[in-house]
Amino acid sequence: MTVSKDPKSQPQGVTAVNRFRKIAILIAAIVVVGVIGAISGKQYIKANTVDYYNVLMNGKPVGTVDKPETVEAMLLQKADQVKKDHPNINMVLDTGKVSYTADSGYKAEPETAATLTKLEGMLTAYATGVEVKVDGKVVGVVKDRETADRIMQRVKDKYTPDAAKAKEVTALAFNADAADNSATDTKPKLKQINIVEKVDTAAVKVDPSKVLDETALYKKLVVGSTSNTKYTVKDGDCVGCIADKFDIPKQIIYQNNPWINDDLIKVGDVLDLTVLKPEVTVRTVESVAEIVMTDPQVVIQASANMKKGESKVLQEGSGGMKKLTYRLTKDNGYLTSEELIGYEIMKKGTPKIVVKGTKVILGEGSGMFAWPVSGHSMTSSFGRRWGKMHEGIDLVGKSTIMAADDGVVEFAGVKNGYGNCVIINHKNGYKTLYGHMSSIAVTEGQVVEKGDKVGVMGNTGHSTGTHLHFEIEKNGVVQNPLKYL
């Protein structure tokens, strides 16, 4: 049996099925190709996607970088460079608040170099320091608080007694007749030191060019400015009065005007009062000792067989030794006050016994002196002061001035520099002088006894305040009164 292959001879149902199969196969092929293409595309995009970071400063966009570490490295490098540029100053790099947000993009190109350049331009550097104020006035700014503290300590140390200054200070109140005191401690002892003005420090931001080094601020504090002043002496002026008027130490006047002798100045003299005006005043209180050899006490034995004025030594006696302690107050090294605060017998002497005739010769002293002021306090001692010789001691106390021993009034009146003055001749080689009194109670030639009133304490002559200037002279040579009182 022969089968015909003519399609027209096949049934219609078979033809439809075959057509459907072909279409299905075609669709399947298209889907497969599409899936394969989609997968390949995603892989390609993923392979070409670049991760990067947005950089923000204080919340505002700056640019993009490949990674945050690049920015952080730049910030560290910049901070190090700022410190290297200012090695002696505390520098701070103000970076603001730098933050990052992660991002990515197809074939993205982070602008790392441009972003770093832009960010660097937004950075600011400033110095931090410690501001030093004196009585509210800014004197300067230094690197840190440690530097400020070190400078203030240096300022104090400048006026702290050391071995060199000890010699100078002791010379202010030292008697050339003093014995060898190598075994006795007479070096100044610092009791108190402080800066008079109110000094404050505070941390501040500052321009680096305004930060001072340690030496510069130290000089500003201890040197300050210079006040050039000339003064013409007027009627009634004295060295102490002028010092008080210009609020400067007398020592400045003596240093600047070495021609002044014995405090004598006259109307028309021109004084140089130039003085440094430091920013701070360092006040020190020191204790300093002076060793004084004392003459032996003279014991008088009366003899009716000898005329008044005749004498004979039975025992020479020996001198003693006493230690006087003073409190010295100084401002920036200049002595402003001196006070006797201690008196100690180091070695007792033996008396010198003298037999004297009792035949009356009025006005002869015993050689044993009493304090000329009751309730006395010494304000200035005997010796060299500010390069000048102070030939007596200054006392304050009760107003009545008394004769220190028997004698005859040799002078009673106004004496140059001493104002109202009395000189008593004790007829035994000794004379005593009483100066600056407000009034005189004796007359020349008058015989006085120890304790008699000779005047009233005052402030006449070249005087810096109400007090008594008291001198003892032996055979024409001034003595330290403390050797006899």
GROMACS .gro file of C-alpha atoms in nm:
model
  485
    1MET     CA    1   0.000   0.000   0.000
    2THR     CA    2   0.146   0.324  -0.098
    3VAL     CA    3   0.118   0.622   0.139
    4SER     CA    4   0.089   0.964  -0.011
    5LYS     CA    5   0.319   1.238   0.127
    6ASP     CA    6   0.122   1.523   0.000
    7PRO     CA    7   0.057   1.752   0.294
    8LYS     CA    8  -0.270   1.841   0.156
    9SER     CA    9  -0.357   1.484   0.193
   10GLN     CA   10  -0.272   1.504   0.584
   11PRO     CA   11  -0.540   1.584   0.831
   12GLN     CA   12  -0.570   1.949   0.949
   13GLY     CA   13  -0.527   1.860   1.321
   14VAL     CA   14  -0.181   1.722   1.265
   15THR     CA   15  -0.065   2.032   1.085
   16ALA     CA   16  -0.181   2.263   1.366
   17VAL     CA   17   0.003   2.064   1.627
   18ASN     CA   18   0.326   2.083   1.440
   19ARG     CA   19   0.296   2.457   1.398
   20PHE     CA   20   0.237   2.506   1.771
   21ARG     CA   21   0.543   2.304   1.853
   22LYS     CA   22   0.763   2.521   1.638
   23ILE     CA   23   0.634   2.837   1.797
   24ALA     CA   24   0.692   2.699   2.146
   25ILE     CA   25   1.043   2.601   2.060
   26LEU     CA   26   1.111   2.949   1.922
   27ILE     CA   27   0.972   3.121   2.231
   28ALA     CA   28   1.176   2.898   2.457
   29ALA     CA   29   1.485   2.981   2.262
   30ILE     CA   30   1.414   3.354   2.291
   31VAL     CA   31   1.357   3.328   2.670
   32VAL     CA   32   1.679   3.136   2.716
   33VAL     CA   33   1.871   3.393   2.517
   34GLY     CA   34   1.708   3.675   2.716
   35VAL     CA   35   1.792   3.520   3.051
   36ILE     CA   36   2.147   3.457   2.946
   37GLY     CA   37   2.175   3.817   2.824
   38ALA     CA   38   2.030   3.961   3.145
   39ILE     CA   39   2.268   3.764   3.361
   40SER     CA   40   2.564   3.868   3.152
   41GLY     CA   41   2.459   4.239   3.169
   42LYS     CA   42   2.428   4.244   3.547
   43GLN     CA   43   2.767   4.086   3.583
   44TYR     CA   44   2.913   4.347   3.354
   45ILE     CA   45   2.757   4.638   3.543
   46LYS     CA   46   2.866   4.493   3.873
   47ALA     CA   47   3.215   4.447   3.745
   48ASN     CA   48   3.226   4.815   3.645
   49THR     CA   49   3.065   4.962   3.960
   50VAL     CA   50   3.307   5.179   4.169
   51ASP     CA   51   3.270   5.236   4.546
   52TYR     CA   52   3.354   5.585   4.675
   53TYR     CA   53   3.282   5.819   4.969
   54ASN     CA   54   3.120   6.157   4.989
   55VAL     CA   55   3.319   6.392   5.214
   56LEU     CA   56   3.131   6.647   5.424
   57MET     CA   57   3.258   6.924   5.654
   58ASN     CA   58   3.016   7.042   5.918
   59GLY     CA   59   2.741   6.867   5.719
   60LYS     CA   60   2.818   7.042   5.389
   61PRO     CA   61   2.944   6.846   5.083
   62VAL     CA   62   3.307   6.894   4.989
   63GLY     CA   63   3.367   6.624   4.727
   64THR     CA   64   3.434   6.255   4.677
   65VAL     CA   65   3.731   6.035   4.761
   66ASP     CA   66   3.825   5.674   4.712
   67LYS     CA   67   3.846   5.602   5.085
   68PRO     CA   68   3.830   5.794   5.419
   69GLU     CA   69   4.184   5.691   5.508
   70THR     CA   70   4.311   5.920   5.232
   71VAL     CA   71   4.147   6.221   5.401
   72GLU     CA   72   4.262   6.121   5.749
   73ALA     CA   73   4.620   6.086   5.629
   74MET     CA   74   4.605   6.436   5.477
   75LEU     CA   75   4.468   6.581   5.802
   76LEU     CA   76   4.745   6.421   6.009
   77GLN     CA   77   5.010   6.541   5.766
   78LYS     CA   78   4.867   6.894   5.776
   79ALA     CA   79   4.859   6.895   6.158
   80ASP     CA   80   5.222   6.779   6.172
   81GLN     CA   81   5.326   7.047   5.923
   82VAL     CA   82   5.157   7.321   6.127
   83LYS     CA   83   5.347   7.210   6.437
   84LYS     CA   84   5.676   7.197   6.245
   85ASP     CA   85   5.619   7.549   6.114
   86HIS     CA   86   5.573   7.676   6.475
   87PRO     CA   87   5.789   7.449   6.693
   88ASN     CA   88   5.775   7.674   7.001
   89ILE     CA   89   5.401   7.731   7.000
   90ASN     CA   90   5.106   7.506   7.075
   91MET     CA   91   4.927   7.494   6.740
   92VAL     CA   92   4.582   7.345   6.679
   93LEU     CA   93   4.448   7.251   6.334
   94ASP     CA   94   4.076   7.328   6.320
   95THR     CA   95   3.932   7.056   6.094
   96GLY     CA   96   3.572   7.122   6.182
   97LYS     CA   97   3.355   6.807   6.177
   98VAL     CA   98   3.462   6.590   5.885
   99SER     CA   99   3.224   6.302   5.803
  100TYR     CA  100   3.179   6.046   5.527
  101THR     CA  101   2.890   5.869   5.350
  102ALA     CA  102   2.951   5.556   5.144
  103ASP     CA  103   2.828   5.553   4.781
  104SER     CA  104   2.893   5.376   4.448
  105GLY     CA  105   2.833   5.429   4.077
  106TYR     CA  106   2.876   5.271   3.735
  107LYS     CA  107   3.226   5.359   3.621
  108ALA     CA  108   3.231   5.636   3.889
  109GLU     CA  109   3.554   5.837   3.920
  110PRO     CA  110   3.606   5.983   4.275
  111GLU     CA  111   3.763   6.330   4.260
  112THR     CA  112   4.008   6.250   4.537
  113ALA     CA  113   4.282   6.501   4.451
  114ALA     CA  114   4.040   6.790   4.397
  115THR     CA  115   3.850   6.706   4.714
  116LEU     CA  116   4.170   6.697   4.923
  117THR     CA  117   4.280   7.032   4.781
  118LYS     CA  118   3.943   7.189   4.851
  119LEU     CA  119   3.926   7.045   5.202
  120GLU     CA  120   4.279   7.161   5.281
  121GLY     CA  121   4.182   7.514   5.183
  122MET     CA  122   3.895   7.501   5.431
  123LEU     CA  123   4.122   7.414   5.726
  124THR     CA  124   4.237   7.682   5.970
  125ALA     CA  125   4.519   7.674   6.225
  126TYR     CA  126   4.544   7.878   6.542
  127ALA     CA  127   4.774   7.898   6.841
  128THR     CA  128   4.668   7.830   7.196
  129GLY     CA  129   4.849   8.003   7.479
  130VAL     CA  130   4.820   8.136   7.830
  131GLU     CA  131   4.746   8.504   7.876
  132VAL     CA  132   4.917   8.678   8.169
  133LYS     CA  133   4.733   8.975   8.321
  134VAL     CA  134   4.862   9.214   8.588
  135ASP     CA  135   4.586   9.403   8.766
  136GLY     CA  136   4.358   9.329   8.471
  137LYS     CA  137   4.606   9.449   8.208
  138VAL     CA  138   4.729   9.195   7.952
  139VAL     CA  139   5.108   9.189   7.965
  140GLY     CA  140   5.165   8.905   7.721
  141VAL     CA  141   5.078   8.554   7.603
  142VAL     CA  142   5.310   8.255   7.637
  143LYS     CA  143   5.307   7.898   7.513
  144ASP     CA  144   5.142   7.725   7.809
  145ARG     CA  145   5.065   7.746   8.178
  146GLU     CA  146   5.390   7.573   8.272
  147THR     CA  147   5.582   7.849   8.094
  148ALA     CA  148   5.378   8.119   8.268
  149ASP     CA  149   5.437   7.960   8.609
  150ARG     CA  150   5.808   7.924   8.538
  151ILE     CA  151   5.836   8.292   8.441
  152MET     CA  152   5.657   8.410   8.756
  153GLN     CA  153   5.892   8.197   8.965
  154ARG     CA  154   6.192   8.351   8.785
  155VAL     CA  155   6.056   8.696   8.867
  156LYS     CA  156   6.040   8.605   9.236
  157ASP     CA  157   6.380   8.435   9.229
  158LYS     CA  158   6.538   8.756   9.100
  159TYR     CA  159   6.476   8.915   9.439
  160THR     CA  160   6.539   8.611   9.658
  161PRO     CA  161   6.853   8.653   9.873
  162ASP     CA  162   7.145   8.442   9.761
  163ALA     CA  163   7.511   8.441   9.857
  164ALA     CA  164   7.590   8.755   9.656
  165LYS     CA  165   7.290   8.948   9.780
  166ALA     CA  166   7.356   8.837  10.137
  167LYS     CA  167   7.679   9.033  10.139
  168GLU     CA  168   7.503   9.341  10.004
  169VAL     CA  169   7.214   9.321  10.251
  170THR     CA  170   7.437   9.263  10.551
  171ALA     CA  171   7.638   9.569  10.454
  172LEU     CA  172   7.326   9.779  10.497
  173ALA     CA  173   7.334   9.719  10.869
  174PHE     CA  174   7.686   9.614  10.956
  175ASN     CA  175   7.933   9.773  11.191
  176ALA     CA  176   8.293   9.788  11.081
  177ASP     CA  177   8.390   9.723  11.443
  178ALA     CA  178   8.207   9.390  11.448
  179ALA     CA  179   8.408   9.085  11.544
  180ASP     CA  180   8.471   8.782  11.331
  181ASN     CA  181   8.127   8.631  11.299
  182SER     CA  182   8.209   8.339  11.073
  183ALA     CA  183   8.054   8.103  11.326
  184THR     CA  184   7.739   8.310  11.352
  185ASP     CA  185   7.468   8.295  11.089
  186THR     CA  186   7.411   8.649  10.966
  187LYS     CA  187   7.293   8.564  10.616
  188PRO     CA  188   6.954   8.703  10.521
  189LYS     CA  189   6.667   8.461  10.564
  190LEU     CA  190   6.367   8.499  10.338
  191LYS     CA  191   6.053   8.506  10.550
  192GLN     CA  192   5.799   8.607  10.290
  193ILE     CA  193   5.781   8.682   9.920
  194ASN     CA  194   5.482   8.782   9.714
  195ILE     CA  195   5.382   8.984   9.411
  196VAL     CA  196   5.191   9.293   9.520
  197GLU     CA  197   4.977   9.319   9.208
  198LYS     CA  198   4.702   9.071   9.118
  199VAL     CA  199   4.834   8.831   8.854
  200ASP     CA  200   4.587   8.617   8.656
  201THR     CA  201   4.642   8.358   8.384
  202ALA     CA  202   4.391   8.216   8.137
  203ALA     CA  203   4.402   7.990   7.830
  204VAL     CA  204   4.325   8.178   7.506
  205LYS     CA  205   4.331   8.143   7.127
  206VAL     CA  206   4.588   8.373   6.979
  207ASP     CA  207   4.766   8.473   6.661
  208PRO     CA  208   5.096   8.276   6.656
  209SER     CA  209   5.290   8.600   6.600
  210LYS     CA  210   5.162   8.733   6.935
  211VAL     CA  211   5.304   8.450   7.147
  212LEU     CA  212   5.610   8.564   7.346
  213ASP     CA  213   5.902   8.347   7.441
  214GLU     CA  214   5.997   8.309   7.806
  215THR     CA  215   6.274   8.570   7.801
  216ALA     CA  216   6.060   8.835   7.635
  217LEU     CA  217   5.777   8.816   7.889
  218TYR     CA  218   6.023   8.798   8.179
  219LYS     CA  219   6.185   9.123   8.065
  220LYS     CA  220   5.848   9.293   8.028
  221LEU     CA  221   5.759   9.199   8.384
  222VAL     CA  222   6.085   9.296   8.557
  223VAL     CA  223   6.195   9.590   8.338
  224GLY     CA  224   5.872   9.737   8.210
  225SER     CA  225   5.907  10.096   8.099
  226THR     CA  226   6.145  10.375   8.195
  227SER     CA  227   6.023  10.696   8.355
  228ASN     CA  228   6.270  10.974   8.277
  229THR     CA  229   6.222  11.247   8.535
  230LYS     CA  230   6.422  11.555   8.631
  231TYR     CA  231   6.335  11.753   8.942
  232THR     CA  232   6.455  12.092   9.061
  233VAL     CA  233   6.493  12.118   9.438
  234LYS     CA  234   6.260  12.369   9.602
  235ASP     CA  235   6.264  12.539   9.938
  236GLY     CA  236   6.186  12.292  10.216
  237ASP     CA  237   6.277  11.983  10.012
  238CYS     CA  238   6.480  11.694  10.149
  239VAL     CA  239   6.587  11.362   9.996
  240GLY     CA  240   6.327  11.167  10.189
  241CYS     CA  241   6.054  11.421  10.110
  242ILE     CA  242   6.127  11.400   9.737
  243ALA     CA  243   6.132  11.019   9.748
  244ASP     CA  244   5.791  11.020   9.915
  245LYS     CA  245   5.657  11.277   9.670
  246PHE     CA  246   5.750  11.066   9.367
  247ASP     CA  247   5.685  10.733   9.540
  248ILE     CA  248   6.035  10.602   9.473
  249PRO     CA  249   6.298  10.455   9.708
  250LYS     CA  250   6.560  10.693   9.845
  251GLN     CA  251   6.817  10.450   9.709
  252ILE     CA  252   6.719  10.550   9.354
  253ILE     CA  253   6.795  10.915   9.430
  254TYR     CA  254   7.138  10.830   9.573
  255GLN     CA  255   7.222  10.599   9.283
  256ASN     CA  256   7.123  10.851   9.017
  257ASN     CA  257   7.281  11.148   9.196
  258PRO     CA  258   7.610  11.028   9.352
  259TRP     CA  259   7.717  11.386   9.418
  260ILE     CA  260   7.474  11.410   9.712
  261ASN     CA  261   7.676  11.406  10.034
  262ASP     CA  262   7.533  11.375  10.384
  263ASP     CA  263   7.182  11.422  10.243
  264LEU     CA  264   7.265  11.786  10.168
  265ILE     CA  265   7.079  11.937   9.874
  266LYS     CA  266   7.002  12.300   9.805
  267VAL     CA  267   6.738  12.499   9.623
  268GLY     CA  268   6.803  12.490   9.249
  269ASP     CA  269   6.981  12.154   9.243
  270VAL     CA  270   6.853  11.934   8.959
  271LEU     CA  271   6.797  11.572   9.056
  272ASP     CA  272   6.779  11.278   8.817
  273LEU     CA  273   6.482  11.069   8.930
  274THR     CA  274   6.481  10.831   8.633
  275VAL     CA  275   6.348  10.495   8.741
  276LEU     CA  276   6.236  10.170   8.583
  277LYS     CA  277   5.866  10.094   8.608
  278PRO     CA  278   5.835   9.712   8.618
  279GLU     CA  279   5.496   9.557   8.552
  280VAL     CA  280   5.507   9.376   8.887
  281THR     CA  281   5.632   9.458   9.236
  282VAL     CA  282   5.798   9.171   9.419
  283ARG     CA  283   5.784   9.236   9.793
  284THR     CA  284   6.023   9.043  10.014
  285VAL     CA  285   6.046   9.030  10.390
  286GLU     CA  286   6.386   8.918  10.514
  287SER     CA  287   6.543   8.862  10.851
  288VAL     CA  288   6.907   8.961  10.882
  289ALA     CA  289   7.138   8.962  11.182
  290GLU     CA  290   7.419   9.198  11.279
  291ILE     CA  291   7.691   9.114  11.530
  292VAL     CA  292   7.797   9.415  11.736
  293MET     CA  293   8.092   9.429  11.974
  294THR     CA  294   8.004   9.627  12.285
  295ASP     CA  295   8.238   9.836  12.492
  296PRO     CA  296   8.273   9.724  12.853
  297GLN     CA  297   8.031   9.873  13.100
  298VAL     CA  298   8.200  10.146  13.297
  299VAL     CA  299   8.159  10.119  13.674
  300ILE     CA  300   8.245  10.437  13.855
  301GLN     CA  301   8.380  10.431  14.208
  302ALA     CA  302   8.373  10.764  14.381
  303SER     CA  303   8.675  10.902  14.560
  304ALA     CA  304   8.648  11.214  14.768
  305ASN     CA  305   9.024  11.242  14.752
  306MET     CA  306   9.026  11.306  14.378
  307LYS     CA  307   8.909  11.614  14.200
  308LYS     CA  308   8.613  11.597  13.969
  309GLY     CA  309   8.754  11.509  13.630
  310GLU     CA  310   9.043  11.304  13.765
  311SER     CA  311   9.015  10.930  13.729
  312LYS     CA  312   9.209  10.609  13.759
  313VAL     CA  313   9.135  10.275  13.597
  314LEU     CA  314   9.130   9.986  13.842
  315GLN     CA  315   9.012   9.726  13.591
  316GLU     CA  316   9.021   9.755  13.214
  317GLY     CA  317   8.728   9.522  13.162
  318SER     CA  318   8.640   9.346  12.837
  319GLY     CA  319   8.386   9.405  12.566
  320GLY     CA  320   8.086   9.188  12.499
  321MET     CA  321   7.904   9.082  12.188
  322LYS     CA  322   7.538   9.104  12.098
  323LYS     CA  323   7.332   8.997  11.804
  324LEU     CA  324   7.077   9.237  11.660
  325THR     CA  325   6.810   9.101  11.427
  326TYR     CA  326   6.635   9.324  11.175
  327ARG     CA  327   6.331   9.274  10.956
  328LEU     CA  328   6.394   9.422  10.611
  329THR     CA  329   6.108   9.489  10.371
  330LYS     CA  330   6.201   9.543  10.007
  331ASP     CA  331   6.011   9.619   9.689
  332ASN     CA  332   6.192   9.486   9.381
  333GLY     CA  333   6.513   9.473   9.581
  334TYR     CA  334   6.493   9.829   9.717
  335LEU     CA  335   6.482   9.863  10.094
  336THR     CA  336   6.157  10.029  10.203
  337SER     CA  337   6.162   9.964  10.577
  338GLU     CA  338   6.392   9.831  10.847
  339GLU     CA  339   6.283   9.726  11.194
  340LEU     CA  340   6.484   9.598  11.490
  341ILE     CA  341   6.301   9.284  11.604
  342GLY     CA  342   6.557   9.092  11.810
  343TYR     CA  343   6.827   9.157  12.067
  344GLU     CA  344   7.047   8.876  12.202
  345ILE     CA  345   7.353   8.886  12.428
  346MET     CA  346   7.610   8.655  12.270
  347LYS     CA  347   7.891   8.727  12.513
  348LYS     CA  348   7.884   8.922  12.834
  349GLY     CA  349   8.158   9.172  12.892
  350THR     CA  350   8.331   9.251  13.218
  351PRO     CA  351   8.300   9.602  13.357
  352LYS     CA  352   8.567   9.861  13.338
  353ILE     CA  353   8.616   9.996  13.690
  354VAL     CA  354   8.719  10.355  13.712
  355VAL     CA  355   8.781  10.555  14.025
  356LYS     CA  356   8.676  10.917  13.988
  357GLY     CA  357   8.706  11.210  14.215
  358THR     CA  358   8.387  11.346  14.366
  359LYS     CA  359   8.486  11.704  14.383
  360VAL     CA  360   8.198  11.864  14.197
  361ILE     CA  361   8.258  11.969  13.844
  362LEU     CA  362   7.911  12.016  13.695
  363GLY     CA  363   7.817  11.850  13.367
  364GLU     CA  364   8.046  11.550  13.355
  365GLY     CA  365   7.884  11.231  13.235
  366SER     CA  366   7.930  10.878  13.356
  367GLY     CA  367   7.985  10.719  13.016
  368MET     CA  368   7.679  10.500  13.075
  369PHE     CA  369   7.406  10.612  12.836
  370ALA     CA  370   7.031  10.571  12.869
  371TRP     CA  371   6.777  10.554  12.585
  372PRO     CA  372   6.674  10.912  12.503
  373VAL     CA  373   6.314  10.803  12.427
  374SER     CA  374   6.074  10.601  12.641
  375GLY     CA  375   5.889  10.315  12.472
  376HIS     CA  376   6.139  10.340  12.189
  377SER     CA  377   6.131  10.158  11.857
  378MET     CA  378   6.420  10.189  11.611
  379THR     CA  379   6.326  10.268  11.251
  380SER     CA  380   6.675  10.306  11.105
  381SER     CA  381   7.009  10.180  11.233
  382PHE     CA  382   7.366  10.308  11.227
  383GLY     CA  383   7.578  10.240  10.920
  384ARG     CA  384   7.586  10.282  10.546
  385ARG     CA  385   7.253  10.327  10.369
  386TRP     CA  386   7.221  10.344   9.991
  387GLY     CA  387   7.590  10.427   9.964
  388LYS     CA  388   7.571  10.699  10.232
  389MET     CA  389   7.669  10.698  10.598
  390HIS     CA  390   7.388  10.719  10.852
  391GLU     CA  391   7.575  10.850  11.157
  392GLY     CA  392   7.318  10.765  11.420
  393ILE     CA  393   6.996  10.579  11.482
  394ASP     CA  394   6.636  10.689  11.427
  395LEU     CA  395   6.389  10.629  11.709
  396VAL     CA  396   6.016  10.668  11.756
  397GLY     CA  397   5.830  10.645  12.086
  398LYS     CA  398   5.701  10.888  12.344
  399SER     CA  399   5.739  11.249  12.242
  400THR     CA  400   5.965  11.366  12.526
  401ILE     CA  401   6.336  11.363  12.437
  402MET     CA  402   6.568  11.307  12.734
  403ALA     CA  403   6.941  11.357  12.796
  404ALA     CA  404   7.120  11.023  12.762
  405ASP     CA  405   7.377  11.118  13.030
  406ASP     CA  406   7.487  11.411  13.245
  407GLY     CA  407   7.647  11.697  13.056
  408VAL     CA  408   7.644  12.056  12.943
  409VAL     CA  409   7.436  12.180  12.651
  410GLU     CA  410   7.689  12.280  12.387
  411PHE     CA  411   7.442  12.367  12.113
  412ALA     CA  412   7.069  12.436  12.108
  413GLY     CA  413   6.916  12.566  11.787
  414VAL     CA  414   6.867  12.494  11.418
  415LYS     CA  415   7.145  12.289  11.256
  416ASN     CA  416   7.174  12.221  10.884
  417GLY     CA  417   6.989  11.901  10.799
  418TYR     CA  418   6.901  11.827  11.162
  419GLY     CA  419   6.638  12.096  11.209
  420ASN     CA  420   6.587  12.180  11.577
  421CYS     CA  421   6.890  12.018  11.737
  422VAL     CA  422   7.062  11.984  12.075
  423ILE     CA  423   7.422  11.874  12.132
  424ILE     CA  424   7.531  11.778  12.484
  425ASN     CA  425   7.899  11.768  12.583
  426HIS     CA  426   7.944  11.508  12.855
  427LYS     CA  427   8.291  11.636  12.952
  428ASN     CA  428   8.445  11.290  12.923
  429GLY     CA  429   8.519  11.268  12.551
  430TYR     CA  430   8.157  11.187  12.461
  431LYS     CA  431   7.897  11.407  12.296
  432THR     CA  432   7.538  11.324  12.207
  433LEU     CA  433   7.320  11.482  11.938
  434TYR     CA  434   6.939  11.499  11.929
  435GLY     CA  435   6.790  11.604  11.593
  436HIS     CA  436   6.462  11.685  11.412
  437MET     CA  437   6.286  11.799  11.733
  438SER     CA  438   5.971  12.007  11.708
  439SER     CA  439   6.081  12.221  12.004
  440ILE     CA  440   6.386  12.264  12.228
  441ALA     CA  441   6.358  12.269  12.609
  442VAL     CA  442   6.718  12.366  12.703
  443THR     CA  443   6.961  12.648  12.634
  444GLU     CA  444   7.332  12.656  12.556
  445GLY     CA  445   7.549  12.630  12.866
  446GLN     CA  446   7.275  12.464  13.068
  447VAL     CA  447   7.383  12.171  13.288
  448VAL     CA  448   7.158  11.868  13.242
  449GLU     CA  449   7.132  11.536  13.414
  450LYS     CA  450   7.055  11.199  13.265
  451GLY     CA  451   6.680  11.183  13.196
  452ASP     CA  452   6.623  11.559  13.185
  453LYS     CA  453   6.392  11.679  12.909
  454VAL     CA  454   6.582  11.843  12.625
  455GLY     CA  455   6.299  11.875  12.372
  456VAL     CA  456   5.999  11.723  12.194
  457MET     CA  457   6.014  11.473  11.906
  458GLY     CA  458   5.940  11.631  11.570
  459ASN     CA  459   5.991  11.638  11.193
  460THR     CA  460   6.215  11.940  11.129
  461GLY     CA  461   6.513  11.959  10.896
  462HIS     CA  462   6.578  11.684  10.640
  463SER     CA  463   6.332  11.440  10.795
  464THR     CA  464   6.092  11.185  10.648
  465GLY     CA  465   5.854  11.175  10.944
  466THR     CA  466   5.827  11.241  11.316
  467HIS     CA  467   6.122  11.074  11.490
  468LEU     CA  468   6.442  11.139  11.686
  469HIS     CA  469   6.781  11.120  11.518
  470PHE     CA  470   7.030  11.027  11.793
  471GLU     CA  471   7.411  11.024  11.766
  472ILE     CA  472   7.697  10.944  12.002
  473GLU     CA  473   8.043  11.084  11.934
  474LYS     CA  474   8.360  10.975  12.111
  475ASN     CA  475   8.667  11.194  12.082
  476GLY     CA  476   8.529  11.343  11.761
  477VAL     CA  477   8.442  11.010  11.595
  478VAL     CA  478   8.079  10.902  11.552
  479GLN     CA  479   7.994  10.572  11.721
  480ASN     CA  480   7.720  10.317  11.683
  481PRO     CA  481   7.484  10.415  11.969
  482LEU     CA  482   7.377  10.052  12.010
  483LYS     CA  483   7.721   9.980  12.154
  484TYR     CA  484   7.641  10.199  12.452
  485LEU     CA  485   7.268  10.175  12.509
   0.00000   0.00000   0.00000
